[in-house]
Coordinates of C-alpha atoms and ligand atoms in Angstrom, one line a residue:
X1258 CA 89.0 17.4 64.6
X1259 CA 91.8 17.3 62.1
X1260 CA 91.3 13.5 61.6
X1261 CA 88.3 14.2 59.5
X1262 CA 90.2 16.1 56.9
X1263 CA 92.4 15.0 54.0
X1264 CA 96.1 15.2 55.2
X1265 CA 96.9 18.1 52.9
X1266 CA 93.9 20.1 54.2
X1267 CA 94.8 19.4 57.8
X1268 CA 98.4 20.4 57.3
X1269 CA 97.9 23.6 55.4
X1270 CA 97.4 27.2 56.6
X1271 CA 94.3 29.2 55.6
X1272 CA 94.6 32.0 53.1
X1273 CA 94.4 35.3 55.1
X1274 CA 92.5 38.1 53.2
X1275 CA 93.1 41.8 54.1
X1276 CA 91.2 42.8 57.3
X1277 CA 87.6 43.9 56.6
X1278 CA 86.5 46.3 59.3
X1279 CA 82.8 46.3 60.2
X1280 CA 80.7 48.5 57.9
X1281 CA 80.1 51.9 59.6
X1282 CA 83.4 51.9 61.4
X1283 CA 85.7 54.9 60.7
X1284 CA 88.6 53.2 59.0
X1285 CA 90.6 54.5 56.1
X1286 CA 90.9 51.2 54.3
X1287 CA 94.0 51.0 52.1
X1288 CA 94.8 47.3 52.5
X1289 CA 92.9 45.3 49.9
X1290 CA 93.4 47.3 46.7
X1291 CA 89.7 48.1 46.4
X1292 CA 88.9 51.1 44.2
X1293 CA 88.1 54.1 46.4
X1294 CA 85.5 55.4 44.0
X1295 CA 81.9 54.1 43.7
X1296 CA 81.0 51.8 40.8
X1297 CA 79.5 53.2 37.6
X1298 CA 76.2 55.0 38.2
X1299 CA 74.7 52.9 35.4
X1300 CA 75.7 49.7 37.2
X1301 CA 74.1 51.0 40.4
X1302 CA 70.9 51.8 38.5
X1303 CA 71.0 48.2 37.1
X1304 CA 71.0 47.0 40.7
X1305 CA 67.8 49.0 41.4
X1306 CA 66.2 47.3 38.4
X1307 CA 66.7 43.7 39.4
X1308 CA 63.3 42.1 39.4
X1309 CA 61.9 39.4 41.7
X1310 CA 61.4 37.3 38.6
X1311 CA 65.1 37.4 37.9
X1312 CA 65.8 36.1 41.4
X1313 CA 63.1 33.3 41.2
X1314 CA 64.8 31.7 38.2
X1315 CA 68.3 30.2 37.9
X1316 CA 70.7 32.5 36.3
X1317 CA 72.4 32.1 32.9
X1318 CA 74.8 29.1 33.3
X1319 CA 77.5 30.8 31.1
X1320 CA 76.7 34.4 31.9
X1321 CA 75.9 35.0 28.3
X1322 CA 74.9 38.7 28.6
X1323 CA 78.2 39.5 30.2
X1324 CA 80.2 37.4 27.8
X1325 CA 78.5 39.3 24.9
X1326 CA 79.5 42.6 26.5
X1327 CA 83.1 41.4 27.0
X1328 CA 83.2 40.4 23.4
X1329 CA 82.2 43.9 22.3
X1330 CA 84.4 45.8 24.6
X1331 CA 87.6 43.7 24.1
X1332 CA 87.0 42.5 20.5
X1333 CA 87.4 38.8 21.3
X1334 CA 84.9 36.2 20.3
X1335 CA 82.3 35.4 22.9
X1336 CA 83.2 31.7 23.0
X1337 CA 86.7 32.7 24.1
X1338 CA 85.4 34.1 27.4
X1339 CA 84.6 32.3 30.6
X1340 CA 83.0 34.0 33.6
X1341 CA 83.6 33.3 37.3
X1342 CA 82.5 34.2 40.8
X1343 CA 85.5 36.5 41.1
X1344 CA 88.7 35.7 39.3
X1345 CA 89.7 33.7 42.4
X1346 CA 87.1 31.1 41.4
X1347 CA 88.6 30.8 37.9
X1348 CA 92.1 30.3 39.4
X1349 CA 90.6 27.5 41.5
X1350 CA 88.8 25.9 38.6
X1351 CA 92.0 26.0 36.5
X1352 CA 94.0 24.1 39.1
X1353 CA 91.3 21.6 39.7
X1354 CA 91.0 21.0 35.9
X1355 CA 94.6 20.9 35.0
X1356 CA 96.8 19.8 38.0
X1357 CA 96.8 16.2 39.3
X1358 CA 97.3 15.7 43.0
X1359 CA 101.1 15.5 43.2
X1360 CA 101.4 17.6 40.0
X1361 CA 103.3 20.9 39.8
X1362 CA 102.0 24.5 40.2
X1363 CA 104.8 27.0 39.4
X1364 CA 105.0 30.8 40.0
X1365 CA 107.6 33.5 40.7
X1366 CA 107.6 35.0 44.2
X1367 CA 106.7 37.3 45.9
X1368 CA 103.2 37.2 44.3
X1369 CA 99.6 36.6 45.1
X1370 CA 99.5 34.2 48.0
X1371 CA 96.3 32.5 46.8
X1372 CA 98.3 30.5 44.2
X1373 CA 100.0 28.6 46.9
X1374 CA 96.7 28.0 48.9
X1375 CA 95.0 26.6 45.8
X1376 CA 97.9 24.3 45.0
X1377 CA 97.8 23.0 48.6
X1378 CA 94.0 22.4 48.4
X1379 CA 94.6 20.3 45.3
X1380 CA 97.3 18.3 46.9
X1381 CA 99.7 19.6 44.3
X1382 CA 103.3 20.6 44.7
X1383 CA 104.0 24.3 44.5
X1384 CA 107.4 25.4 43.0
X1385 CA 108.2 28.9 44.1
X1386 CA 110.9 30.7 42.1
X1387 CA 112.1 34.0 43.5
X1388 CA 112.1 37.0 41.2
X1389 CA 115.6 38.3 40.4
X1390 CA 117.0 41.7 41.2
X1391 CA 114.5 44.5 40.3
X1392 CA 111.9 41.9 39.6
X1393 CA 113.6 40.3 36.7
X1394 CA 111.5 37.3 35.6
X1395 CA 113.4 34.0 36.4
X1396 CA 112.6 32.8 32.9
X1397 CA 115.0 29.8 32.7
X1398 CA 113.9 28.4 36.0
X1399 CA 110.2 28.8 35.2
X1400 CA 110.8 27.0 31.9
X1401 CA 112.8 24.3 33.5
X1402 CA 110.2 23.7 36.2
X1403 CA 107.5 22.7 33.5
X1404 CA 104.5 23.2 35.7
X1405 CA 101.1 21.8 34.8
X1406 CA 100.1 25.4 35.5
X1407 CA 102.4 28.4 35.7
X1408 CA 101.0 31.6 37.2
X1409 CA 102.3 35.0 36.4
X1410 CA 100.5 38.0 37.9
X1411 CA 101.1 41.0 35.6
X1412 CA 101.0 43.6 36.9
X1413 CA 102.2 41.7 40.0
X1414 CA 101.1 42.1 43.6
X1415 CA 102.7 43.3 45.8
X1416 CA 105.5 44.7 43.6
X1417 CA 103.3 46.5 41.1
X1418 CA 105.5 45.7 38.1
X1419 CA 104.4 44.5 34.7
X1420 CA 106.2 41.5 33.2
X1421 CA 107.2 42.5 29.6
X1422 CA 105.3 40.7 26.9
X1423 CA 108.4 39.3 25.2
X1424 CA 109.2 37.3 28.3
X1425 CA 105.6 36.0 28.6
X1426 CA 105.7 35.0 24.9
X1427 CA 108.9 33.1 25.4
X1428 CA 107.5 31.4 28.4
X1429 CA 104.3 30.4 26.7
X1430 CA 106.2 28.9 23.8
X1431 CA 108.4 26.8 26.0
X1432 CA 105.9 25.5 28.5
X1433 CA 104.0 22.3 27.8
X1434 CA 101.5 23.2 30.5
X1435 CA 99.1 26.2 30.9
X1436 CA 100.4 29.7 31.4
X1437 CA 98.0 31.8 33.4
X1438 CA 98.5 35.6 33.1
X1439 CA 96.6 37.1 36.0
X1440 CA 95.7 40.7 34.9
X1441 CA 93.7 41.7 38.0
X1442 CA 95.4 45.2 37.8
X1443 CA 95.5 45.6 34.0
X1444 CA 93.2 48.7 34.1
X1445 CA 96.0 50.7 35.8
X1446 CA 98.8 49.4 33.5
X1447 CA 100.2 50.7 30.2
X1448 CA 100.3 47.2 28.6
X1449 CA 98.6 43.9 28.6
X1450 CA 99.1 40.4 27.3
X1451 CA 95.7 39.7 25.6
X1452 CA 97.4 39.2 22.2
X1453 CA 99.2 36.1 23.5
X1454 CA 95.8 34.3 23.8
X1455 CA 95.5 34.3 20.1
X1456 CA 99.1 33.2 19.5
X1457 CA 99.2 30.3 22.0
X1458 CA 96.5 27.8 22.9
X1459 CA 98.1 27.3 26.4
X1460 CA 97.7 30.9 27.5
X1461 CA 94.8 32.1 29.6
X1462 CA 94.4 35.7 30.6
X1463 CA 92.4 36.4 33.8
X1464 CA 90.7 39.7 34.6
X1465 CA 88.3 41.0 37.3
X1466 CA 85.8 43.7 37.9
X1467 CA 87.0 44.0 41.5
X1468 CA 89.8 46.6 41.1
X1469 CA 89.3 48.8 38.0
X1470 CA 85.5 48.7 38.1
X1471 CA 85.0 49.2 41.9
X1472 CA 83.0 46.0 42.1
X1473 CA 84.9 43.8 44.6
X1474 CA 81.7 43.0 46.5
X1475 CA 80.0 41.7 43.3
X1476 CA 82.4 38.8 42.8
X1477 CA 82.8 38.8 39.0
X1478 CA 85.9 37.7 37.2
X1479 CA 86.5 36.5 33.6
X1480 CA 89.1 34.8 31.5
X1481 CA 90.0 34.7 27.9
X1482 CA 91.5 31.6 26.2
X1483 CA 91.1 29.2 23.3
X1484 CA 87.6 27.6 23.5
X1485 CA 89.1 24.2 23.9
X1486 CA 90.7 25.3 27.1
X1487 CA 87.4 26.7 28.3
X1488 CA 85.6 23.4 27.5
X1489 CA 87.8 21.7 30.1
X1490 CA 87.1 24.5 32.7
X1491 CA 83.3 24.3 32.0
X1492 CA 83.4 20.7 33.2
X1493 CA 84.7 21.8 36.6
X1494 CA 82.9 25.0 37.4
X1495 CA 79.6 25.0 39.2
X1496 CA 76.6 25.1 36.8
X1497 CA 75.4 28.5 38.2
X1498 CA 78.6 30.0 39.4
X1499 CA 77.6 33.6 38.5
X1500 CA 74.4 34.8 40.1
X1501 CA 71.8 36.8 38.3
X1502 CA 72.5 40.1 40.1
X1503 CA 76.3 39.9 39.4
X1504 CA 75.7 39.1 35.7
X1505 CA 73.3 42.0 35.2
X1506 CA 75.4 44.6 37.0
X1507 CA 78.6 43.5 35.5
X1508 CA 77.2 43.6 32.0
X1509 CA 76.4 47.3 32.4
X1510 CA 79.6 48.1 34.3
X1511 CA 81.9 46.8 31.7
X1512 CA 80.1 48.7 29.0
X1513 CA 80.7 52.0 30.9
X1514 CA 84.3 52.3 29.9
X1515 CA 84.2 56.1 30.1
X1516 CA 83.4 56.0 33.8
X1517 CA 86.0 53.3 34.6
X1518 CA 88.7 55.1 32.6
X1519 CA 87.9 58.4 34.4
X1520 CA 88.3 56.7 37.8
X1521 CA 91.5 55.0 36.7
X1522 CA 93.0 58.4 35.6
X1523 CA 92.2 59.9 39.0
X1524 CA 93.9 57.0 40.7
X1525 CA 97.0 57.2 38.5
X1526 CA 97.4 60.9 39.3
X1527 CA 96.9 60.1 43.0
X1528 CA 99.4 57.3 42.7
X1529 CA 102.1 59.7 41.4
X1530 CA 101.3 62.2 44.1
X1531 CA 101.5 59.6 46.9
X1532 CA 104.7 58.2 45.6
X1533 CA 106.3 61.6 45.5
X1534 CA 105.1 62.4 49.1
X1535 CA 106.4 59.1 50.4
X1536 CA 109.7 59.6 48.7
X1537 CA 109.9 63.1 50.3
X1538 CA 109.5 61.3 53.6
X1539 CA 112.5 59.1 52.8
X1540 CA 110.6 56.0 51.7
X1541 CA 111.9 53.9 48.8
X1542 CA 108.9 53.4 46.5
X1543 CA 108.7 51.2 43.4
X1544 CA 107.1 52.5 40.3
X1545 CA 103.7 50.9 40.1
X1546 CA 101.4 49.9 37.2
X1547 CA 98.6 49.1 39.7
X1548 CA 96.4 50.9 42.2
X1549 CA 98.8 50.4 45.1
X1550 CA 102.4 51.2 46.0
X1551 CA 105.1 49.0 47.6
X1552 CA 107.0 51.3 49.9
X1553 CA 110.0 50.7 52.1
X1554 CA 110.2 53.1 55.1
X1555 CA 113.5 54.8 55.8
X1556 CA 114.0 53.4 59.2
X1557 CA 113.2 49.8 58.4
X1558 CA 110.3 49.9 60.8
X1559 CA 107.5 48.7 58.5
X1560 CA 105.8 46.5 61.1
X1561 CA 105.8 49.3 63.6
X1562 CA 104.3 51.8 61.1
X1563 CA 101.6 49.3 60.1
X1564 CA 100.6 48.9 63.8
X1565 CA 100.6 52.6 64.6
X1566 CA 98.6 53.5 61.5
X1567 CA 96.1 50.8 62.5
X1568 CA 95.7 52.4 66.0
X1569 CA 94.9 55.6 64.2
X1570 CA 92.3 54.0 62.0
X1571 CA 94.3 53.6 58.8
X1572 CA 94.6 50.1 57.4
X1573 CA 97.5 49.2 55.0
X1574 CA 99.0 45.8 54.3
X1575 CA 102.1 44.3 55.9
X1576 CA 103.4 40.9 54.9
X1577 CA 105.6 39.3 57.6
X1578 CA 107.7 37.2 55.1
X1579 CA 111.1 37.3 53.5
X1580 CA 111.6 40.1 50.9
X1581 CA 108.5 42.0 52.2
X1582 CA 108.8 42.4 55.9
X1583 CA 110.6 45.7 55.5
X1584 CA 107.9 47.1 53.2
X1585 CA 104.3 48.2 53.2
X1586 CA 101.7 47.8 50.5
X1587 CA 99.5 50.8 50.3
X1588 CA 96.4 51.0 48.2
X1589 CA 95.9 54.4 46.5
X1590 CA 92.8 56.0 48.0
X1591 CA 90.9 59.1 47.4
X1592 CA 92.9 62.4 47.5
X1593 CA 91.7 63.0 51.0
X1594 CA 92.5 59.5 52.2
X1595 CA 96.0 59.8 50.7
X1596 CA 96.5 63.2 52.4
X1597 CA 95.5 61.8 55.8
X1598 CA 97.8 58.8 55.3
X1599 CA 100.8 61.1 54.4
X1600 CA 100.0 63.3 57.4
X1601 CA 100.0 60.3 59.7
X1602 CA 103.3 59.0 58.3
X1603 CA 104.8 62.5 58.7
X1604 CA 103.8 62.6 62.4
X1605 CA 105.2 59.1 62.9
X1606 CA 108.4 59.7 61.1
X1607 CA 109.0 63.0 63.0
X1608 CA 108.5 61.1 66.2
X1609 CA 105.7 63.5 67.3
X1610 CA 103.2 60.8 67.9
Ligands
PLP2550 C1 92.6 41.0 43.7 C2 93.3 39.9 43.0 C3 92.6 38.8 42.4 C4 91.2 38.5 42.9 O1 90.3 39.1 42.2 P1 88.7 38.7 42.4 O2 88.2 38.8 41.1 O3 88.2 39.7 43.4 O4 88.6 37.3 43.0 C5 93.3 38.0 41.6 N1 94.6 38.1 41.4 C6 95.3 39.1 41.9 C7 96.8 39.2 41.6 C8 94.7 40.0 42.7 O5 95.4 41.0 43.3

């Protein structure tokens, strides 16, 4: 059937999301960086209050209620905010709006694999520049590449590191194209790059409710940038890209900062505990500013451990690719989930399983 497709679509591989076991099955799911805690009770109550009338009508085309809430919470003007059906949609809209087929999409690797997929969909060229030792940003190469769009995930997945703001500032000033700073994990980090949006009209910061706010199923992401950048993106996005339910729930969820911050604090404590336990088992674990850890098992048997854990009903992420195929990416779960994970690793590492 491939003859029906554009050549770049026929040739490309699909993006592979983390496995999603059927609801009701007994998996400990630590493979997609979902938040292990439920969403804000106020947001769940807002779901109960969705009316039939709200579903009968088309939703707000620009998710105004949610943008108003973002404006209050982050202290940015409302017209500097765009809302998407997950931040993935906004990444997609950006590439469609800014990169010609044959144009250049640039990013340091390893990083979020979707950047490559989206570039391929657009028929764009992707320029992958490896991170240096200890995830040093390859600043000169990124500048030299002059992408129409340059993606930096900060904190990055799967490494968990934050790119220091001084490097992002230098990059923004020396790129003629757009610099996308993907802050999907910002809620778990000690710094962010929101200030750069005010300094540079080519910077866009992208955030999501999927990780910090426990709302991955809702599909709600947003971005902050100069209104003239957003004007271009509005031409490309679907008219009604954010549904009425998502807009209503997200508006309540983002205003419940106390609840989100309490969940984040629990996860940070668990992150420290899990890192220590893994290190006690001989793993090398990177310090992380996210809700996951990148851990290198002592015997170099990452693929084996991934498979064995899966047999035991524990899902973590294994990336069979250079730089990562000796490591495991582990989402921080509830205390109990983390304990079960550590117990399973201990049995496997002791060879008693
Ligand atoms: C999870 C993730 C996203 C996707 O977020 P959604 O809002 O759920 O689409 C984007 N970027 C990175 C780096 C992520 O890890």
